[in-house]
Short mmCIF file of C-alpha atoms in Angstrom, two decimals:
data_model
loop_
_atom_site.label_atom_id
_atom_site.label_comp_id
_atom_site.label_asym_id
_atom_site.label_seq_id
_atom_site.Cartn_x
_atom_site.Cartn_y
_atom_site.Cartn_z
CA THR A 22 41.53 148.94 135.02
CA GLN A 23 43.76 146.53 136.92
CA LEU A 24 47.36 147.52 136.33
CA LEU A 25 48.87 144.40 137.90
CA GLU A 26 47.58 140.99 136.86
CA GLN A 27 48.63 137.97 138.88
CA SER A 28 48.53 134.36 137.76
CA PRO A 29 47.38 131.89 138.65
CA GLN A 30 44.45 133.26 140.64
CA PHE A 31 44.22 130.06 142.68
CA LEU A 32 46.82 127.35 143.23
CA SER A 33 46.56 124.21 145.31
CA ILE A 34 49.57 121.87 145.48
CA GLN A 35 51.02 119.14 147.63
CA GLU A 36 53.59 119.82 150.32
CA GLY A 37 57.12 119.54 148.94
CA GLU A 38 56.30 120.69 145.41
CA ASN A 39 57.69 123.80 143.75
CA LEU A 40 55.60 126.63 142.36
CA THR A 41 55.86 129.98 140.61
CA VAL A 42 53.46 132.91 140.82
CA TYR A 43 53.53 135.70 138.26
CA CYS A 44 52.78 139.41 138.42
CA ASN A 45 52.46 141.18 135.06
CA SER A 46 51.79 144.70 133.88
CA SER A 47 52.11 146.86 130.79
CA SER A 48 53.34 149.69 132.99
CA VAL A 49 56.83 150.32 134.34
CA PHE A 50 57.24 150.40 138.11
CA SER A 51 60.03 152.05 140.08
CA SER A 52 59.78 149.29 142.65
CA LEU A 53 57.71 146.24 143.32
CA GLN A 54 56.79 144.53 146.56
CA TRP A 55 55.39 141.14 147.46
CA TYR A 56 53.07 140.71 150.43
CA ARG A 57 51.48 137.66 152.05
CA GLN A 58 48.11 137.88 153.73
CA GLU A 59 46.63 135.28 156.05
CA PRO A 60 42.91 135.00 156.88
CA GLY A 61 41.69 137.72 159.24
CA GLU A 62 44.91 139.70 159.02
CA GLY A 63 46.41 142.47 156.95
CA PRO A 64 49.09 141.90 154.31
CA VAL A 65 52.67 141.56 155.52
CA LEU A 66 55.64 142.63 153.41
CA LEU A 67 57.93 139.85 152.18
CA VAL A 68 60.33 141.71 149.90
CA THR A 69 60.96 144.85 147.85
CA VAL A 70 62.74 144.75 144.48
CA VAL A 71 63.97 147.92 142.86
CA THR A 72 66.42 147.18 140.05
CA GLY A 73 65.47 145.55 136.73
CA GLY A 74 66.63 141.94 136.73
CA GLU A 75 67.09 141.92 140.50
CA VAL A 76 66.77 138.58 142.28
CA LYS A 77 66.19 138.30 146.03
CA LYS A 78 65.98 135.17 148.11
CA LEU A 79 64.15 134.72 151.38
CA LYS A 80 64.79 131.15 152.58
CA ARG A 81 62.75 128.99 150.15
CA LEU A 82 61.25 131.99 148.36
CA THR A 83 62.94 133.57 145.32
CA PHE A 84 61.71 136.87 143.94
CA GLN A 85 62.68 138.32 140.58
CA PHE A 86 61.99 141.72 139.05
CA GLY A 87 61.77 141.74 135.24
CA ASP A 88 64.50 143.48 133.25
CA ALA A 89 62.03 146.11 132.02
CA ARG A 90 60.53 146.50 135.53
CA LYS A 91 57.06 145.59 134.25
CA ASP A 92 56.75 142.14 135.77
CA SER A 93 57.85 139.97 138.65
CA SER A 94 57.78 136.38 139.78
CA LEU A 95 57.77 134.54 143.07
CA HIS A 96 59.14 131.00 143.17
CA ILE A 97 58.68 128.77 146.19
CA THR A 98 60.81 125.67 146.57
CA ALA A 99 59.56 122.66 148.55
CA ALA A 100 56.32 124.34 149.61
CA GLN A 101 55.19 123.94 153.22
CA PRO A 102 51.69 124.23 154.74
CA GLY A 103 52.86 127.44 156.40
CA ASP A 104 53.22 129.00 152.94
CA THR A 105 49.43 128.92 152.54
CA GLY A 106 47.95 132.39 152.08
CA LEU A 107 47.07 135.16 149.66
CA TYR A 108 50.12 136.49 147.82
CA LEU A 109 49.90 140.06 146.56
CA CYS A 110 52.31 141.98 144.40
CA ALA A 111 52.25 145.76 144.64
CA GLY A 112 53.93 148.31 142.40
CA ARG A 113 55.05 151.84 142.94
CA ARG A 114 55.33 154.24 140.00
CA GLY A 115 57.79 157.12 139.80
CA GLY A 116 58.38 158.96 143.02
CA ASN A 117 54.87 158.34 144.28
CA GLU A 118 54.52 156.47 147.57
CA LYS A 119 51.12 155.17 146.47
CA LEU A 120 51.00 151.39 145.92
CA THR A 121 48.89 149.61 143.30
CA PHE A 122 48.12 146.05 144.35
CA GLY A 123 47.80 143.07 142.06
CA THR A 124 44.79 140.81 141.74
CA GLY A 125 46.29 138.26 144.13
CA THR A 126 47.13 134.54 144.08
CA ARG A 127 45.47 132.35 146.69
CA LEU A 128 47.88 129.52 147.51
CA THR A 129 46.96 126.38 149.40
CA ILE A 130 49.59 123.82 150.37
CA ILE A 131 48.13 120.42 151.13
CA PRO A 132 49.97 118.43 153.83
CA ASP B 25 55.10 148.30 169.50
CA ALA B 26 51.40 147.49 169.21
CA GLY B 27 51.32 147.91 165.46
CA VAL B 28 48.51 149.61 163.56
CA ILE B 29 45.31 149.51 165.59
CA GLN B 30 41.89 149.51 163.96
CA SER B 31 38.45 149.60 165.50
CA PRO B 32 35.96 148.12 165.42
CA ARG B 33 37.13 144.74 164.08
CA HIS B 34 33.62 143.92 162.91
CA GLU B 35 30.70 146.21 162.11
CA VAL B 36 27.22 145.20 161.02
CA THR B 37 24.84 147.99 160.16
CA GLU B 38 21.74 148.68 158.16
CA MET B 39 21.63 150.50 154.87
CA GLY B 40 21.43 154.25 155.35
CA GLN B 41 23.26 154.32 158.66
CA GLU B 42 26.49 156.22 159.26
CA VAL B 43 29.61 154.13 159.78
CA THR B 44 32.88 155.37 161.28
CA LEU B 45 36.07 153.33 161.12
CA ARG B 46 39.03 154.27 163.25
CA CYS B 47 42.77 153.84 162.92
CA LYS B 48 45.78 154.51 165.12
CA PRO B 49 49.01 154.33 163.11
CA ILE B 50 52.38 153.19 164.41
CA SER B 51 54.04 155.92 166.44
CA GLY B 52 56.61 157.83 164.39
CA HIS B 53 55.08 156.97 161.04
CA ASN B 54 54.17 159.94 158.88
CA SER B 55 52.04 158.33 156.14
CA LEU B 56 48.67 156.70 156.58
CA PHE B 57 46.69 154.75 154.00
CA TRP B 58 43.07 153.53 153.86
CA TYR B 59 42.35 150.48 151.68
CA ARG B 60 39.25 148.45 150.86
CA GLN B 61 39.42 144.73 150.03
CA THR B 62 36.71 142.71 148.30
CA MET B 63 36.75 139.44 146.39
CA MET B 64 35.66 141.17 143.20
CA ARG B 65 38.00 144.17 143.23
CA GLY B 66 40.90 143.03 145.39
CA LEU B 67 42.80 145.53 147.54
CA GLU B 68 42.15 149.13 146.51
CA LEU B 69 43.67 152.32 147.88
CA LEU B 70 40.99 154.78 148.93
CA ILE B 71 43.03 157.69 150.28
CA TYR B 72 46.39 158.42 151.84
CA PHE B 73 47.77 161.11 154.10
CA ASN B 74 51.30 162.37 154.58
CA ASN B 75 52.03 164.41 157.70
CA ASN B 76 48.25 164.50 158.36
CA VAL B 77 47.51 166.10 154.96
CA PRO B 78 45.43 164.21 152.36
CA ILE B 79 47.67 163.62 149.34
CA ASP B 80 45.61 161.42 147.04
CA ASP B 81 41.89 160.72 147.46
CA SER B 82 41.28 159.57 143.90
CA GLY B 83 40.27 156.13 145.13
CA MET B 84 37.42 157.37 147.30
CA PRO B 85 34.33 155.88 145.63
CA GLU B 86 31.95 158.80 146.01
CA ASP B 87 30.88 161.65 148.22
CA ARG B 88 29.42 159.26 150.77
CA PHE B 89 33.01 158.47 151.81
CA SER B 90 35.14 160.90 153.79
CA ALA B 91 38.38 160.57 155.73
CA LYS B 92 40.10 162.76 158.28
CA MET B 93 43.40 162.78 160.09
CA PRO B 94 43.18 165.39 162.86
CA ASN B 95 46.58 164.46 164.30
CA ALA B 96 49.50 162.10 163.76
CA SER B 97 48.02 159.35 165.90
CA PHE B 98 44.44 159.09 164.69
CA SER B 99 42.42 158.82 161.50
CA THR B 100 38.80 158.08 160.65
CA LEU B 101 37.03 156.83 157.56
CA LYS B 102 33.33 157.67 157.50
CA ILE B 103 30.60 156.34 155.23
CA GLN B 104 27.31 158.25 155.27
CA PRO B 105 24.88 156.90 154.24
CA SER B 106 26.11 153.34 153.98
CA GLU B 107 24.95 150.96 151.24
CA PRO B 108 25.14 147.16 150.90
CA ARG B 109 27.81 147.51 148.19
CA ASP B 110 30.10 149.10 150.78
CA SER B 111 30.41 145.71 152.49
CA ALA B 112 34.13 144.86 152.51
CA VAL B 113 37.19 144.63 154.73
CA TYR B 114 38.72 148.05 155.30
CA PHE B 115 42.42 148.21 156.11
CA CYS B 116 44.48 151.02 157.51
CA ALA B 117 48.25 151.00 156.95
CA SER B 118 51.06 153.30 158.01
CA SER B 119 54.65 153.87 156.99
CA TYR B 120 57.57 156.23 157.45
CA SER B 121 58.40 158.01 154.22
CA ASP B 122 61.07 160.56 153.43
CA ARG B 123 62.25 162.09 150.19
CA SER B 124 64.83 159.40 149.53
CA SER B 125 62.80 156.26 150.06
CA TYR B 126 59.39 154.88 150.71
CA ASN B 127 59.40 152.25 153.34
CA GLU B 128 57.30 149.25 154.20
CA GLN B 129 53.62 149.76 154.79
CA PHE B 130 52.41 148.10 157.98
CA PHE B 131 48.80 147.01 157.86
CA GLY B 132 46.28 146.82 160.66
CA PRO B 133 44.04 143.77 161.16
CA GLY B 134 41.19 145.35 159.23
CA THR B 135 37.53 146.16 159.92
CA ARG B 136 35.03 143.78 158.37
CA LEU B 137 31.98 145.88 157.44
CA THR B 138 28.64 144.34 156.56
CA VAL B 139 25.82 146.62 155.42
CA LEU B 140 22.45 144.90 155.38
#
């Protein structure tokens, strides 16, 4: 059973376009993280959101945690080729330090 | 800091052979995680340690898999005997965790395992 479903699974867009990636669950998470993974490397943390409704910005990336802490979104403005990679959301439940990773969104930005 | 170090980076072996993957966490980190990544199942947690003690091994697929952490700077994941379905990229990650917060997990570069 996959607790965190991401959509879309694959996304290929032109440089300069905007996009949104979604991470959905029926479970409540105490915190949620977004990671980016490039080929041949491990995932790298982008952001952690903790409070329901929280919005965090990282340059052209905007992350939002759902009010009920069951879902999250990642919006990229004016996508660049350097944004290409596998985006993973990961949730933490209760006081457990164990992370459950989402199914992933493979993003390709075409120059 | 060198980051999380994993070895080997690539391993090709034949079905039935024993495979040992190694990990050196970031100095000062007290939690260590072993993950497996495949196209079909994504990134799955196999086991994690806190202060060298296994806390949750519910993700270990079966008895053929075992993990040890003899000290704070070294961990191994062993598969014996290996099977073709074990082919995947295995990641080790470490973090510093205390009672008040759980911090970022830093991932190693992974070991790509192919079992023929």
